[in-house]
């Protein structure tokens, strides 16, 4: 059975590494992905796990993960009972927030091979798949229409939902990204979208950060998943407007630093290359 792509694996390992090498308070708690992957004992010696050289990427991953968790829990407390994860990979929200399952239905959207592998590993590692977790197989570039596929799994588009896409847009064409934005615009009033995108590399001013993102681009291309889409905040806001979204804000790395890194005393610092838009219907 085909294993998840290297990007999904790397994200899970970085989330686990945060709990091993960084100082408290931890920004995000997740070692379930590590259990699913079950890497060799020397996994921390991988070049992409180098504690110092990849700390900015690790910081970005835990910051965006924490922001999404906070957003979903907040919306759930307000009565929203549907959560959609676009490009879910090895996401573990359902396993980490079992207390929300009676009231929240979680829809993980990804390619079928990744989902088959993940379901097998969840069972093998003692995480039975709860009734609240639905797997929805979609290829974003093949015009399958994730909203139609969601409805087949019981999603109710007359009720609000939280829709999240992190670490995905850089691998998609502009057409595929626009399709996602347009489909979200059709959801019920009160729905929220949190979507990350990469800034053009020339917009990243610090030389040390430029070096890291250059290495990430090379690694992504070598792994068969090259970065193909980059946007300035104004460009992404314009795309959202073109898709029919009116209440959209840009959440910068400075905003995330202020939210999660303000009182840190270690060297874990957030890079400026990946940012959010947050849209509300």
PDB file of C-alpha atoms in Angstrom:
ATOM      1  CA  UNK A   1       0.000   0.000   0.000  1.00  0.00           C
ATOM      2  CA  UNK A   2       1.359   3.407  -1.002  1.00  0.00           C
ATOM      3  CA  UNK A   3       2.637   5.503   1.909  1.00  0.00           C
ATOM      4  CA  UNK A   4       1.801   9.213   2.361  1.00  0.00           C
ATOM      5  CA  UNK A   5       3.931  11.657   0.415  1.00  0.00           C
ATOM      6  CA  UNK A   6       7.032  13.093   2.032  1.00  0.00           C
ATOM      7  CA  UNK A   7       5.380  16.423   2.825  1.00  0.00           C
ATOM      8  CA  UNK A   8       2.703  14.842   5.041  1.00  0.00           C
ATOM      9  CA  UNK A   9       5.327  12.729   6.791  1.00  0.00           C
ATOM     10  CA  UNK A  10       7.627  15.683   7.370  1.00  0.00           C
ATOM     11  CA  UNK A  11       4.848  17.818   8.872  1.00  0.00           C
ATOM     12  CA  UNK A  12       3.980  15.076  11.362  1.00  0.00           C
ATOM     13  CA  UNK A  13       7.611  14.579  12.317  1.00  0.00           C
ATOM     14  CA  UNK A  14       8.138  18.308  12.857  1.00  0.00           C
ATOM     15  CA  UNK A  15       5.087  18.433  15.112  1.00  0.00           C
ATOM     16  CA  UNK A  16       6.510  15.588  17.190  1.00  0.00           C
ATOM     17  CA  UNK A  17      10.023  17.064  17.191  1.00  0.00           C
ATOM     18  CA  UNK A  18       8.641  20.258  18.738  1.00  0.00           C
ATOM     19  CA  UNK A  19       7.800  18.285  21.896  1.00  0.00           C
ATOM     20  CA  UNK A  20      11.292  16.797  22.028  1.00  0.00           C
ATOM     21  CA  UNK A  21      13.688  19.648  21.315  1.00  0.00           C
ATOM     22  CA  UNK A  22      11.883  22.928  21.991  1.00  0.00           C
ATOM     23  CA  UNK A  23      11.332  24.558  25.352  1.00  0.00           C
ATOM     24  CA  UNK A  24       8.026  24.798  27.176  1.00  0.00           C
ATOM     25  CA  UNK A  25       5.418  26.153  26.859  1.00  0.00           C
ATOM     26  CA  UNK A  26       4.755  24.036  23.811  1.00  0.00           C
ATOM     27  CA  UNK A  27       2.776  25.752  21.089  1.00  0.00           C
ATOM     28  CA  UNK A  28       1.183  22.548  19.858  1.00  0.00           C
ATOM     29  CA  UNK A  29       0.906  19.015  21.242  1.00  0.00           C
ATOM     30  CA  UNK A  30       0.877  16.119  18.781  1.00  0.00           C
ATOM     31  CA  UNK A  31       2.908  12.923  18.687  1.00  0.00           C
ATOM     32  CA  UNK A  32       0.154  10.741  17.211  1.00  0.00           C
ATOM     33  CA  UNK A  33       1.415  11.343  13.681  1.00  0.00           C
ATOM     34  CA  UNK A  34       4.810  10.062  14.800  1.00  0.00           C
ATOM     35  CA  UNK A  35       3.156   6.859  16.038  1.00  0.00           C
ATOM     36  CA  UNK A  36       1.378   6.399  12.705  1.00  0.00           C
ATOM     37  CA  UNK A  37       4.590   6.820  10.720  1.00  0.00           C
ATOM     38  CA  UNK A  38       6.670   4.717  13.121  1.00  0.00           C
ATOM     39  CA  UNK A  39       9.994   5.863  11.622  1.00  0.00           C
ATOM     40  CA  UNK A  40      13.385   4.322  12.259  1.00  0.00           C
ATOM     41  CA  UNK A  41      15.006   5.119  15.604  1.00  0.00           C
ATOM     42  CA  UNK A  42      17.396   7.524  13.897  1.00  0.00           C
ATOM     43  CA  UNK A  43      14.657   9.678  12.327  1.00  0.00           C
ATOM     44  CA  UNK A  44      15.893  12.775  14.162  1.00  0.00           C
ATOM     45  CA  UNK A  45      19.142  12.521  12.179  1.00  0.00           C
ATOM     46  CA  UNK A  46      17.335  13.166   8.902  1.00  0.00           C
ATOM     47  CA  UNK A  47      18.621  16.372   7.256  1.00  0.00           C
ATOM     48  CA  UNK A  48      15.121  17.867   7.282  1.00  0.00           C
ATOM     49  CA  UNK A  49      14.914  17.266  11.051  1.00  0.00           C
ATOM     50  CA  UNK A  50      18.072  19.234  11.853  1.00  0.00           C
ATOM     51  CA  UNK A  51      17.061  21.120  14.998  1.00  0.00           C
ATOM     52  CA  UNK A  52      18.753  24.407  14.160  1.00  0.00           C
ATOM     53  CA  UNK A  53      18.609  24.566  10.369  1.00  0.00           C
ATOM     54  CA  UNK A  54      14.909  23.767  10.071  1.00  0.00           C
ATOM     55  CA  UNK A  55      13.614  25.474  13.217  1.00  0.00           C
ATOM     56  CA  UNK A  56      11.764  28.152  11.235  1.00  0.00           C
ATOM     57  CA  UNK A  57       9.814  25.505   9.334  1.00  0.00           C
ATOM     58  CA  UNK A  58       9.038  23.652  12.576  1.00  0.00           C
ATOM     59  CA  UNK A  59       7.824  26.920  14.074  1.00  0.00           C
ATOM     60  CA  UNK A  60       5.595  27.567  11.064  1.00  0.00           C
ATOM     61  CA  UNK A  61       4.053  24.104  11.253  1.00  0.00           C
ATOM     62  CA  UNK A  62       3.234  24.253  14.971  1.00  0.00           C
ATOM     63  CA  UNK A  63       1.946  27.830  14.694  1.00  0.00           C
ATOM     64  CA  UNK A  64      -0.460  27.098  11.857  1.00  0.00           C
ATOM     65  CA  UNK A  65      -1.569  23.862  13.568  1.00  0.00           C
ATOM     66  CA  UNK A  66      -2.284  25.696  16.815  1.00  0.00           C
ATOM     67  CA  UNK A  67      -4.172  28.473  15.031  1.00  0.00           C
ATOM     68  CA  UNK A  68      -6.394  25.951  13.250  1.00  0.00           C
ATOM     69  CA  UNK A  69      -7.060  24.001  16.444  1.00  0.00           C
ATOM     70  CA  UNK A  70      -8.009  27.183  18.284  1.00  0.00           C
ATOM     71  CA  UNK A  71     -10.287  28.285  15.448  1.00  0.00           C
ATOM     72  CA  UNK A  72     -12.121  24.959  15.183  1.00  0.00           C
ATOM     73  CA  UNK A  73     -12.624  24.617  18.943  1.00  0.00           C
ATOM     74  CA  UNK A  74     -13.850  28.223  19.120  1.00  0.00           C
ATOM     75  CA  UNK A  75     -16.360  27.679  16.315  1.00  0.00           C
ATOM     76  CA  UNK A  76     -17.484  24.372  17.809  1.00  0.00           C
ATOM     77  CA  UNK A  77     -18.233  26.170  21.088  1.00  0.00           C
ATOM     78  CA  UNK A  78     -20.423  28.543  19.064  1.00  0.00           C
ATOM     79  CA  UNK A  79     -22.442  25.636  17.711  1.00  0.00           C
ATOM     80  CA  UNK A  80     -20.723  24.882  14.388  1.00  0.00           C
ATOM     81  CA  UNK A  81     -20.774  21.103  14.035  1.00  0.00           C
ATOM     82  CA  UNK A  82     -18.966  20.445  10.706  1.00  0.00           C
ATOM     83  CA  UNK A  83     -15.204  20.625  10.142  1.00  0.00           C
ATOM     84  CA  UNK A  84     -13.673  20.053   6.697  1.00  0.00           C
ATOM     85  CA  UNK A  85      -9.924  19.499   6.237  1.00  0.00           C
ATOM     86  CA  UNK A  86      -8.730  19.960   2.655  1.00  0.00           C
ATOM     87  CA  UNK A  87      -5.549  17.990   2.003  1.00  0.00           C
ATOM     88  CA  UNK A  88      -5.752  16.370   5.438  1.00  0.00           C
ATOM     89  CA  UNK A  89      -2.636  14.211   5.106  1.00  0.00           C
ATOM     90  CA  UNK A  90      -1.859  12.773   8.538  1.00  0.00           C
ATOM     91  CA  UNK A  91      -3.979  15.252  10.485  1.00  0.00           C
ATOM     92  CA  UNK A  92      -4.853  14.036  13.982  1.00  0.00           C
ATOM     93  CA  UNK A  93      -7.560  16.448  15.147  1.00  0.00           C
ATOM     94  CA  UNK A  94     -10.121  13.651  15.509  1.00  0.00           C
ATOM     95  CA  UNK A  95      -7.750  11.617  17.669  1.00  0.00           C
ATOM     96  CA  UNK A  96      -6.630  14.567  19.811  1.00  0.00           C
ATOM     97  CA  UNK A  97     -10.133  15.977  20.370  1.00  0.00           C
ATOM     98  CA  UNK A  98     -12.214  12.907  21.000  1.00  0.00           C
ATOM     99  CA  UNK A  99     -14.311  14.910  23.459  1.00  0.00           C
ATOM    100  CA  UNK A 100     -15.745  16.896  20.530  1.00  0.00           C
ATOM    101  CA  UNK A 101     -16.830  13.880  18.504  1.00  0.00           C
ATOM    102  CA  UNK A 102     -20.399  13.684  19.817  1.00  0.00           C
ATOM    103  CA  UNK A 103     -21.076  17.197  18.497  1.00  0.00           C
ATOM    104  CA  UNK A 104     -18.594  17.673  15.632  1.00  0.00           C
ATOM    105  CA  UNK A 105     -18.390  15.765  12.339  1.00  0.00           C
ATOM    106  CA  UNK A 106     -14.903  15.874  10.810  1.00  0.00           C
ATOM    107  CA  UNK A 107     -14.444  15.408   7.065  1.00  0.00           C
ATOM    108  CA  UNK A 108     -10.892  14.642   5.937  1.00  0.00           C
ATOM    109  CA  UNK A 109     -10.356  15.239   2.218  1.00  0.00           C
ATOM    110  CA  UNK A 110      -7.309  13.761   0.502  1.00  0.00           C
ATOM    111  CA  UNK A 111      -6.228  11.267  -2.112  1.00  0.00           C
ATOM    112  CA  UNK A 112      -7.435   7.725  -1.699  1.00  0.00           C
ATOM    113  CA  UNK A 113      -3.991   6.087  -1.267  1.00  0.00           C
ATOM    114  CA  UNK A 114      -3.114   8.358   1.658  1.00  0.00           C
ATOM    115  CA  UNK A 115      -6.443   7.692   3.304  1.00  0.00           C
ATOM    116  CA  UNK A 116      -6.227   3.911   2.962  1.00  0.00           C
ATOM    117  CA  UNK A 117      -2.767   3.932   4.529  1.00  0.00           C
ATOM    118  CA  UNK A 118      -3.882   6.214   7.327  1.00  0.00           C
ATOM    119  CA  UNK A 119      -6.980   4.184   8.186  1.00  0.00           C
ATOM    120  CA  UNK A 120      -4.892   1.022   8.374  1.00  0.00           C
ATOM    121  CA  UNK A 121      -2.289   2.664  10.639  1.00  0.00           C
ATOM    122  CA  UNK A 122      -4.934   4.166  12.931  1.00  0.00           C
ATOM    123  CA  UNK A 123      -6.356   0.708  13.541  1.00  0.00           C
ATOM    124  CA  UNK A 124      -2.917  -0.821  14.008  1.00  0.00           C
ATOM    125  CA  UNK A 125      -1.851   1.789  16.562  1.00  0.00           C
ATOM    126  CA  UNK A 126      -4.978   1.583  18.693  1.00  0.00           C
ATOM    127  CA  UNK A 127      -6.979   4.520  17.349  1.00  0.00           C
ATOM    128  CA  UNK A 128     -10.276   3.069  16.107  1.00  0.00           C
ATOM    129  CA  UNK A 129     -11.960   5.331  13.586  1.00  0.00           C
ATOM    130  CA  UNK A 130     -14.830   7.140  15.351  1.00  0.00           C
ATOM    131  CA  UNK A 131     -18.239   7.619  13.789  1.00  0.00           C
ATOM    132  CA  UNK A 132     -17.629  11.368  13.670  1.00  0.00           C
ATOM    133  CA  UNK A 133     -14.665  11.008  11.262  1.00  0.00           C
ATOM    134  CA  UNK A 134     -15.467  10.772   7.557  1.00  0.00           C
ATOM    135  CA  UNK A 135     -12.863  10.172   4.822  1.00  0.00           C
ATOM    136  CA  UNK A 136     -13.591  11.847   1.486  1.00  0.00           C
ATOM    137  CA  UNK A 137     -11.377  10.983  -1.480  1.00  0.00           C
ATOM    138  CA  UNK A 138     -10.728  13.884  -3.883  1.00  0.00           C
ATOM    139  CA  UNK A 139      -8.030  14.938  -6.335  1.00  0.00           C
ATOM    140  CA  UNK A 140      -8.169  18.744  -6.402  1.00  0.00           C
ATOM    141  CA  UNK A 141      -6.650  19.013  -9.874  1.00  0.00           C
ATOM    142  CA  UNK A 142      -9.167  16.676 -11.519  1.00  0.00           C
ATOM    143  CA  UNK A 143     -12.220  18.913 -11.141  1.00  0.00           C
ATOM    144  CA  UNK A 144     -13.967  16.344  -8.949  1.00  0.00           C
ATOM    145  CA  UNK A 145     -15.649  19.004  -6.824  1.00  0.00           C
ATOM    146  CA  UNK A 146     -14.951  18.427  -3.137  1.00  0.00           C
ATOM    147  CA  UNK A 147     -18.295  19.926  -2.125  1.00  0.00           C
ATOM    148  CA  UNK A 148     -20.234  17.325  -4.116  1.00  0.00           C
ATOM    149  CA  UNK A 149     -18.100  14.559  -2.626  1.00  0.00           C
ATOM    150  CA  UNK A 150     -18.712  15.942   0.873  1.00  0.00           C
ATOM    151  CA  UNK A 151     -22.473  15.845   0.401  1.00  0.00           C
ATOM    152  CA  UNK A 152     -22.264  12.155  -0.491  1.00  0.00           C
ATOM    153  CA  UNK A 153     -20.740  11.589   2.956  1.00  0.00           C
ATOM    154  CA  UNK A 154     -23.515  13.428   4.768  1.00  0.00           C
ATOM    155  CA  UNK A 155     -22.228  17.007   4.766  1.00  0.00           C
ATOM    156  CA  UNK A 156     -25.058  19.537   5.092  1.00  0.00           C
ATOM    157  CA  UNK A 157     -24.325  22.668   3.057  1.00  0.00           C
ATOM    158  CA  UNK A 158     -27.285  24.477   4.631  1.00  0.00           C
ATOM    159  CA  UNK A 159     -25.436  24.540   7.960  1.00  0.00           C
ATOM    160  CA  UNK A 160     -22.203  26.446   8.723  1.00  0.00           C
ATOM    161  CA  UNK A 161     -18.842  24.690   8.679  1.00  0.00           C
ATOM    162  CA  UNK A 162     -15.180  25.363   9.309  1.00  0.00           C
ATOM    163  CA  UNK A 163     -13.058  24.627   6.229  1.00  0.00           C
ATOM    164  CA  UNK A 164      -9.273  24.501   6.551  1.00  0.00           C
ATOM    165  CA  UNK A 165      -6.504  24.172   3.969  1.00  0.00           C
ATOM    166  CA  UNK A 166      -2.925  24.364   5.252  1.00  0.00           C
ATOM    167  CA  UNK A 167       0.220  23.649   3.277  1.00  0.00           C
ATOM    168  CA  UNK A 168      -1.743  22.825   0.125  1.00  0.00           C
ATOM    169  CA  UNK A 169      -2.044  25.844  -2.189  1.00  0.00           C
ATOM    170  CA  UNK A 170       1.644  25.875  -3.150  1.00  0.00           C
ATOM    171  CA  UNK A 171       1.135  22.516  -4.902  1.00  0.00           C
ATOM    172  CA  UNK A 172      -2.015  23.550  -6.810  1.00  0.00           C
ATOM    173  CA  UNK A 173      -2.673  25.551  -9.944  1.00  0.00           C
ATOM    174  CA  UNK A 174      -4.491  28.870  -9.686  1.00  0.00           C
ATOM    175  CA  UNK A 175      -7.543  27.237 -11.305  1.00  0.00           C
ATOM    176  CA  UNK A 176      -7.698  24.580  -8.594  1.00  0.00           C
ATOM    177  CA  UNK A 177      -7.311  27.206  -5.862  1.00  0.00           C
ATOM    178  CA  UNK A 178     -10.086  29.293  -7.407  1.00  0.00           C
ATOM    179  CA  UNK A 179     -12.335  26.229  -7.506  1.00  0.00           C
ATOM    180  CA  UNK A 180     -11.796  25.772  -3.771  1.00  0.00           C
ATOM    181  CA  UNK A 181     -12.571  29.416  -3.010  1.00  0.00           C
ATOM    182  CA  UNK A 182     -15.703  29.363  -5.169  1.00  0.00           C
ATOM    183  CA  UNK A 183     -16.976  26.174  -3.552  1.00  0.00           C
ATOM    184  CA  UNK A 184     -16.437  27.646  -0.114  1.00  0.00           C
ATOM    185  CA  UNK A 185     -18.401  30.748  -1.152  1.00  0.00           C
ATOM    186  CA  UNK A 186     -21.444  28.485  -1.665  1.00  0.00           C
ATOM    187  CA  UNK A 187     -21.520  27.335   1.955  1.00  0.00           C
ATOM    188  CA  UNK A 188     -23.982  28.467   4.597  1.00  0.00           C
ATOM    189  CA  UNK A 189     -23.800  31.781   6.403  1.00  0.00           C
ATOM    190  CA  UNK A 190     -21.458  31.588   9.383  1.00  0.00           C
ATOM    191  CA  UNK A 191     -18.970  29.273   7.669  1.00  0.00           C
ATOM    192  CA  UNK A 192     -15.274  30.053   8.061  1.00  0.00           C
ATOM    193  CA  UNK A 193     -12.303  29.276   5.837  1.00  0.00           C
ATOM    194  CA  UNK A 194      -8.666  29.309   6.988  1.00  0.00           C
ATOM    195  CA  UNK A 195      -6.233  28.868   4.105  1.00  0.00           C
ATOM    196  CA  UNK A 196      -2.460  29.186   3.978  1.00  0.00           C
ATOM    197  CA  UNK A 197      -0.372  30.281   1.011  1.00  0.00           C
ATOM    198  CA  UNK A 198       3.290  30.902   0.292  1.00  0.00           C
ATOM    199  CA  UNK A 199       4.644  34.376  -0.323  1.00  0.00           C
ATOM    200  CA  UNK A 200       6.825  34.827  -3.418  1.00  0.00           C
ATOM    201  CA  UNK A 201      10.371  34.040  -2.365  1.00  0.00           C
ATOM    202  CA  UNK A 202      11.575  37.516  -3.322  1.00  0.00           C
ATOM    203  CA  UNK A 203       9.245  38.904  -0.641  1.00  0.00           C
ATOM    204  CA  UNK A 204      11.165  37.025   2.054  1.00  0.00           C
ATOM    205  CA  UNK A 205      13.761  39.568   3.061  1.00  0.00           C
ATOM    206  CA  UNK A 206      15.905  37.839   5.671  1.00  0.00           C
ATOM    207  CA  UNK A 207      18.830  36.010   4.087  1.00  0.00           C
ATOM    208  CA  UNK A 208      18.722  33.068   6.517  1.00  0.00           C
ATOM    209  CA  UNK A 209      15.028  32.531   5.764  1.00  0.00           C
ATOM    210  CA  UNK A 210      15.668  32.747   2.018  1.00  0.00           C
ATOM    211  CA  UNK A 211      18.243  29.970   2.365  1.00  0.00           C
ATOM    212  CA  UNK A 212      15.750  27.717   4.153  1.00  0.00           C
ATOM    213  CA  UNK A 213      12.940  28.274   1.666  1.00  0.00           C
ATOM    214  CA  UNK A 214      15.320  27.716  -1.249  1.00  0.00           C
ATOM    215  CA  UNK A 215      16.250  24.361   0.286  1.00  0.00           C
ATOM    216  CA  UNK A 216      12.566  23.564   0.832  1.00  0.00           C
ATOM    217  CA  UNK A 217      11.803  24.301  -2.812  1.00  0.00           C
ATOM    218  CA  UNK A 218      14.619  22.031  -3.949  1.00  0.00           C
ATOM    219  CA  UNK A 219      13.429  19.275  -1.611  1.00  0.00           C
ATOM    220  CA  UNK A 220       9.832  19.570  -2.766  1.00  0.00           C
ATOM    221  CA  UNK A 221      10.845  19.316  -6.406  1.00  0.00           C
ATOM    222  CA  UNK A 222      13.079  16.322  -5.725  1.00  0.00           C
ATOM    223  CA  UNK A 223      10.217  14.612  -3.896  1.00  0.00           C
ATOM    224  CA  UNK A 224       7.914  14.970  -6.880  1.00  0.00           C
ATOM    225  CA  UNK A 225       5.734  17.719  -5.375  1.00  0.00           C
ATOM    226  CA  UNK A 226       7.196  21.009  -6.652  1.00  0.00           C
ATOM    227  CA  UNK A 227       5.933  24.381  -5.476  1.00  0.00           C
ATOM    228  CA  UNK A 228       3.976  25.960  -8.319  1.00  0.00           C
ATOM    229  CA  UNK A 229       1.858  28.725  -6.776  1.00  0.00           C
ATOM    230  CA  UNK A 230       2.889  31.795  -4.789  1.00  0.00           C
ATOM    231  CA  UNK A 231       0.886  34.902  -3.914  1.00  0.00           C
ATOM    232  CA  UNK A 232       1.291  38.249  -2.244  1.00  0.00           C
ATOM    233  CA  UNK A 233      -1.432  38.948   0.335  1.00  0.00           C
ATOM    234  CA  UNK A 234      -3.090  41.449  -2.015  1.00  0.00           C
ATOM    235  CA  UNK A 235      -3.133  38.862  -4.814  1.00  0.00           C
ATOM    236  CA  UNK A 236      -4.738  36.215  -2.620  1.00  0.00           C
ATOM    237  CA  UNK A 237      -7.291  38.695  -1.263  1.00  0.00           C
ATOM    238  CA  UNK A 238      -8.115  39.631  -4.858  1.00  0.00           C
ATOM    239  CA  UNK A 239      -8.632  35.962  -5.760  1.00  0.00           C
ATOM    240  CA  UNK A 240     -10.934  35.542  -2.787  1.00  0.00           C
ATOM    241  CA  UNK A 241     -12.918  38.585  -3.867  1.00  0.00           C
ATOM    242  CA  UNK A 242     -13.153  37.269  -7.412  1.00  0.00           C
ATOM    243  CA  UNK A 243     -14.518  34.010  -6.000  1.00  0.00           C
ATOM    244  CA  UNK A 244     -17.329  35.919  -4.300  1.00  0.00           C
ATOM    245  CA  UNK A 245     -15.907  36.181  -0.779  1.00  0.00           C
ATOM    246  CA  UNK A 246     -16.396  39.563   0.897  1.00  0.00           C
ATOM    247  CA  UNK A 247     -15.390  39.161   4.541  1.00  0.00           C
ATOM    248  CA  UNK A 248     -11.721  38.153   4.209  1.00  0.00           C
ATOM    249  CA  UNK A 249      -8.692  39.099   6.295  1.00  0.00           C
ATOM    250  CA  UNK A 250      -4.981  38.442   5.894  1.00  0.00           C
ATOM    251  CA  UNK A 251      -3.259  36.899   8.925  1.00  0.00           C
ATOM    252  CA  UNK A 252       0.488  37.554   8.708  1.00  0.00           C
ATOM    253  CA  UNK A 253       3.428  35.829  10.339  1.00  0.00           C
ATOM    254  CA  UNK A 254       3.718  38.894  12.586  1.00  0.00           C
ATOM    255  CA  UNK A 255       0.165  38.259  13.794  1.00  0.00           C
ATOM    256  CA  UNK A 256       1.013  34.633  14.570  1.00  0.00           C
ATOM    257  CA  UNK A 257       4.236  35.650  16.326  1.00  0.00           C
ATOM    258  CA  UNK A 258       2.282  38.007  18.543  1.00  0.00           C
ATOM    259  CA  UNK A 259      -0.284  35.320  19.257  1.00  0.00           C
ATOM    260  CA  UNK A 260       2.000  32.369  20.035  1.00  0.00           C
ATOM    261  CA  UNK A 261       5.662  33.377  20.249  1.00  0.00           C
ATOM    262  CA  UNK A 262       5.663  36.635  22.205  1.00  0.00           C
ATOM    263  CA  UNK A 263       6.993  35.245  25.499  1.00  0.00           C
ATOM    264  CA  UNK A 264       9.290  32.524  24.197  1.00  0.00           C
ATOM    265  CA  UNK A 265      12.881  32.553  25.438  1.00  0.00           C
ATOM    266  CA  UNK A 266      14.306  29.854  23.161  1.00  0.00           C
ATOM    267  CA  UNK A 267      15.437  30.101  19.530  1.00  0.00           C
ATOM    268  CA  UNK A 268      12.167  28.870  18.010  1.00  0.00           C
ATOM    269  CA  UNK A 269      11.277  31.675  15.621  1.00  0.00           C
ATOM    270  CA  UNK A 270       8.541  31.869  13.024  1.00  0.00           C
ATOM    271  CA  UNK A 271       9.524  32.424   9.394  1.00  0.00           C
ATOM    272  CA  UNK A 272       7.657  34.898   7.196  1.00  0.00           C
ATOM    273  CA  UNK A 273       7.109  32.701   4.123  1.00  0.00           C
ATOM    274  CA  UNK A 274       3.680  31.179   4.868  1.00  0.00           C
ATOM    275  CA  UNK A 275       0.600  33.201   5.833  1.00  0.00           C
ATOM    276  CA  UNK A 276      -3.183  32.830   6.149  1.00  0.00           C
ATOM    277  CA  UNK A 277      -6.340  34.282   4.810  1.00  0.00           C
ATOM    278  CA  UNK A 278      -9.431  33.800   6.965  1.00  0.00           C
ATOM    279  CA  UNK A 279     -12.806  34.218   5.284  1.00  0.00           C
ATOM    280  CA  UNK A 280     -16.292  34.294   6.759  1.00  0.00           C
ATOM    281  CA  UNK A 281     -19.559  33.758   4.882  1.00  0.00           C
TER     282      UNK A 281
END
